[in-house]
């Protein structure tokens, strides 16, 4: 989909980085929580010969499936969001009543921004949209979207690989499980630290909070028999 430049001309859509810091941290944490819960759930089932190897494959397979599902949903969300923006642009462009078009733009604003934007500002936007010569008939995915989906898949799988690795290199299942959980908490702290620094909420506080969430989840898993 094309965007509208301040001069009223169309140009290539200006996208934020395919995966920003929040995207990367959230996807990594989702994968870690998934691995943590799944490893705890299958511990008893995989007891016996080659138990560590089985748990490694199980945890890795879990995250392969999660990464694939998350990548597909990323494409679905991207297409839906782009389609919603295109629908708004087409509505504004085709609407003959300028007041109705401005109202459509106002309805699309986030609630916190609505009171900060005047109708005169929206009228200028409406005029620019109306001046666009052509708009695509439908929203489509572009190459960057598939690169982003691949990035999510690799982030979930590779980012959580250390959680499964102890079951491959440590023969004692209990020791491997402890090592896996410790690694999970370490990675959660790093992820929270990065998120806190990015948002300005306090890197250490966010890291500790994310680790605490992981501890609570681990305790819940153990209490449930995992």
XYZ file of C-alpha atoms in Angstrom:
226
model
C 0.000 0.000 0.000
C 1.239 3.489 -0.790
C 1.538 6.233 1.770
C 0.871 9.915 1.320
C 3.756 12.340 1.625
C 3.321 15.849 3.063
C 3.232 17.184 -0.487
C 0.285 14.962 -1.278
C 2.195 12.567 -3.513
C 2.289 8.841 -3.154
C 5.411 6.915 -2.353
C 6.547 3.537 -1.081
C 5.128 2.635 2.301
C 7.487 3.747 5.048
C 7.673 0.845 7.458
C 9.142 0.652 10.896
C 11.915 -1.938 11.245
C 10.518 -5.378 10.446
C 10.981 -6.474 14.038
C 11.467 -3.687 16.575
C 12.738 -4.189 20.125
C 9.277 -4.803 21.576
C 8.465 -7.372 18.879
C 11.735 -9.210 19.418
C 11.469 -9.278 23.214
C 7.811 -10.301 23.243
C 8.297 -13.107 20.736
C 11.336 -14.358 22.656
C 9.438 -14.312 25.957
C 6.455 -16.103 24.418
C 8.777 -18.833 23.189
C 10.525 -19.094 26.549
C 7.262 -19.379 28.459
C 6.048 -21.984 26.001
C 9.233 -24.017 26.377
C 9.174 -23.665 30.154
C 5.612 -24.902 30.504
C 6.018 -27.661 27.934
C 9.236 -29.032 29.428
C 7.593 -29.179 32.827
C 4.512 -30.884 31.431
C 6.391 -33.663 29.599
C 8.976 -34.409 32.287
C 7.109 -37.380 33.693
C 6.059 -38.697 30.299
C 9.585 -38.884 28.921
C 11.145 -40.741 31.839
C 13.197 -43.804 30.949
C 15.851 -44.591 28.401
C 17.068 -41.613 26.332
C 14.812 -39.362 28.395
C 17.072 -36.341 27.948
C 17.195 -36.768 24.187
C 13.424 -37.171 24.068
C 12.895 -34.007 26.121
C 15.294 -32.100 23.880
C 13.380 -33.136 20.764
C 10.057 -32.474 22.466
C 11.004 -28.963 23.612
C 12.571 -28.147 20.246
C 9.578 -29.507 18.365
C 7.280 -27.453 20.567
C 9.104 -24.273 19.676
C 9.259 -25.160 15.988
C 5.482 -25.455 16.027
C 5.082 -22.281 18.090
C 7.466 -20.351 15.835
C 5.603 -21.454 12.717
C 2.211 -20.572 14.178
C 3.466 -17.196 15.390
C 5.034 -16.408 12.011
C 1.770 -17.195 10.223
C -0.214 -15.066 12.678
C 2.242 -12.219 12.117
C 1.360 -12.325 8.413
C -2.344 -12.458 9.228
C -2.094 -9.460 11.584
C -0.009 -7.511 9.068
C -2.472 -8.142 6.246
C -5.453 -7.300 8.454
C -3.904 -4.040 9.667
C -2.928 -3.025 6.146
C -6.387 -3.902 4.881
C -7.980 -1.779 7.590
C -5.826 1.225 6.640
C -6.613 0.743 2.961
C -10.334 0.502 3.696
C -10.163 3.791 5.587
C -8.256 5.475 2.753
C -10.750 4.243 0.164
C -13.682 5.357 2.312
C -12.228 8.836 2.707
C -11.371 9.086 -0.981
C -14.812 8.023 -2.195
C -16.865 9.982 0.333
C -18.428 13.067 -1.229
C -19.388 14.657 2.071
C -16.210 16.105 3.553
C -17.642 16.148 7.073
C -18.399 12.435 6.897
C -14.881 11.718 5.644
C -13.366 13.746 8.491
C -15.549 11.832 10.949
C -14.263 8.552 9.545
C -10.689 9.725 10.120
C -11.516 10.810 13.656
C -13.131 7.469 14.442
C -9.911 5.747 13.373
C -7.795 7.739 15.833
C -6.655 6.107 19.083
C -8.754 7.349 21.990
C -5.859 9.198 23.637
C -5.085 11.132 20.462
C -8.632 12.024 19.513
C -8.810 15.096 21.744
C -5.405 16.332 20.564
C -6.302 16.457 16.869
C -8.468 19.245 15.484
C -10.920 18.833 12.608
C -8.782 21.237 10.588
C -5.854 18.814 10.901
C -8.050 15.929 9.781
C -9.380 17.996 6.884
C -5.837 18.457 5.585
C -5.297 14.710 5.806
C -8.619 14.105 4.047
C -7.619 16.438 1.234
C -4.298 14.636 0.762
C -5.986 11.236 0.680
C -8.562 12.529 -1.804
C -5.744 13.792 -4.019
C -4.087 10.389 -4.313
C -4.630 9.331 -7.948
C -4.868 5.612 -7.333
C -5.052 3.231 -4.419
C -4.595 -0.542 -4.616
C -7.893 -2.440 -4.755
C -6.839 -4.752 -1.955
C -4.163 -5.139 0.694
C -1.288 -7.443 -0.180
C 1.717 -8.882 1.559
C 5.163 -7.784 0.397
C 8.592 -9.355 0.651
C 9.418 -7.548 3.897
C 6.410 -9.185 5.538
C 7.735 -12.655 4.792
C 11.199 -11.620 5.984
C 9.584 -10.473 9.229
C 7.709 -13.763 9.568
C 10.959 -15.676 9.020
C 12.622 -13.494 11.630
C 9.917 -14.327 14.157
C 10.227 -18.047 13.412
C 14.008 -18.008 13.851
C 13.795 -15.829 16.957
C 11.388 -18.183 18.709
C 13.296 -21.325 17.735
C 16.894 -20.139 18.141
C 16.153 -17.874 21.080
C 14.718 -20.752 23.086
C 17.215 -23.368 21.896
C 19.346 -22.942 25.079
C 16.327 -24.011 27.147
C 16.279 -27.399 25.412
C 20.061 -27.826 25.115
C 20.733 -29.048 28.706
C 18.664 -32.176 28.047
C 21.049 -33.074 25.262
C 24.325 -32.504 27.128
C 23.409 -33.408 30.736
C 22.565 -37.046 31.398
C 20.843 -36.506 34.744
C 17.296 -35.372 33.949
C 16.798 -33.504 37.216
C 20.061 -31.604 36.757
C 19.192 -30.873 33.139
C 15.765 -29.602 34.173
C 17.317 -27.273 36.759
C 19.858 -26.017 34.208
C 17.077 -25.463 31.670
C 15.039 -23.421 34.113
C 18.029 -21.367 35.212
C 18.876 -20.590 31.587
C 15.269 -19.610 31.003
C 15.353 -17.165 33.899
C 18.659 -15.703 32.700
C 17.299 -15.146 29.204
C 14.089 -13.680 30.628
C 16.153 -11.228 32.665
C 18.105 -10.188 29.565
C 14.878 -9.798 27.599
C 13.257 -7.744 30.352
C 16.405 -5.645 30.685
C 16.353 -4.861 26.963
C 12.637 -4.050 27.028
C 12.994 -1.786 30.062
C 15.876 0.112 28.497
C 13.943 0.519 25.247
C 10.773 1.810 26.917
C 12.521 3.891 29.582
C 10.780 1.957 32.348
C 14.091 1.014 33.991
C 16.254 -1.774 32.630
C 17.047 -3.465 35.951
C 13.486 -3.208 37.219
C 12.088 -4.676 34.020
C 14.688 -7.450 34.018
C 13.913 -8.383 37.617
C 10.171 -8.204 36.971
C 10.450 -10.498 33.951
C 12.595 -12.922 35.943
C 10.079 -12.837 38.792
C 7.328 -13.710 36.349
C 9.409 -16.668 35.178
C 9.953 -17.782 38.785
C 6.228 -17.624 39.502
C 5.487 -19.620 36.382
C 8.115 -22.210 37.308
C 6.638 -22.537 40.809
C 3.189 -23.006 39.324
C 4.504 -25.716 36.987
C 6.195 -27.550 39.888
C 3.055 -27.264 42.010
C 1.057 -28.824 39.195
C 3.474 -31.734 39.051
C 5.817 -30.511 36.312
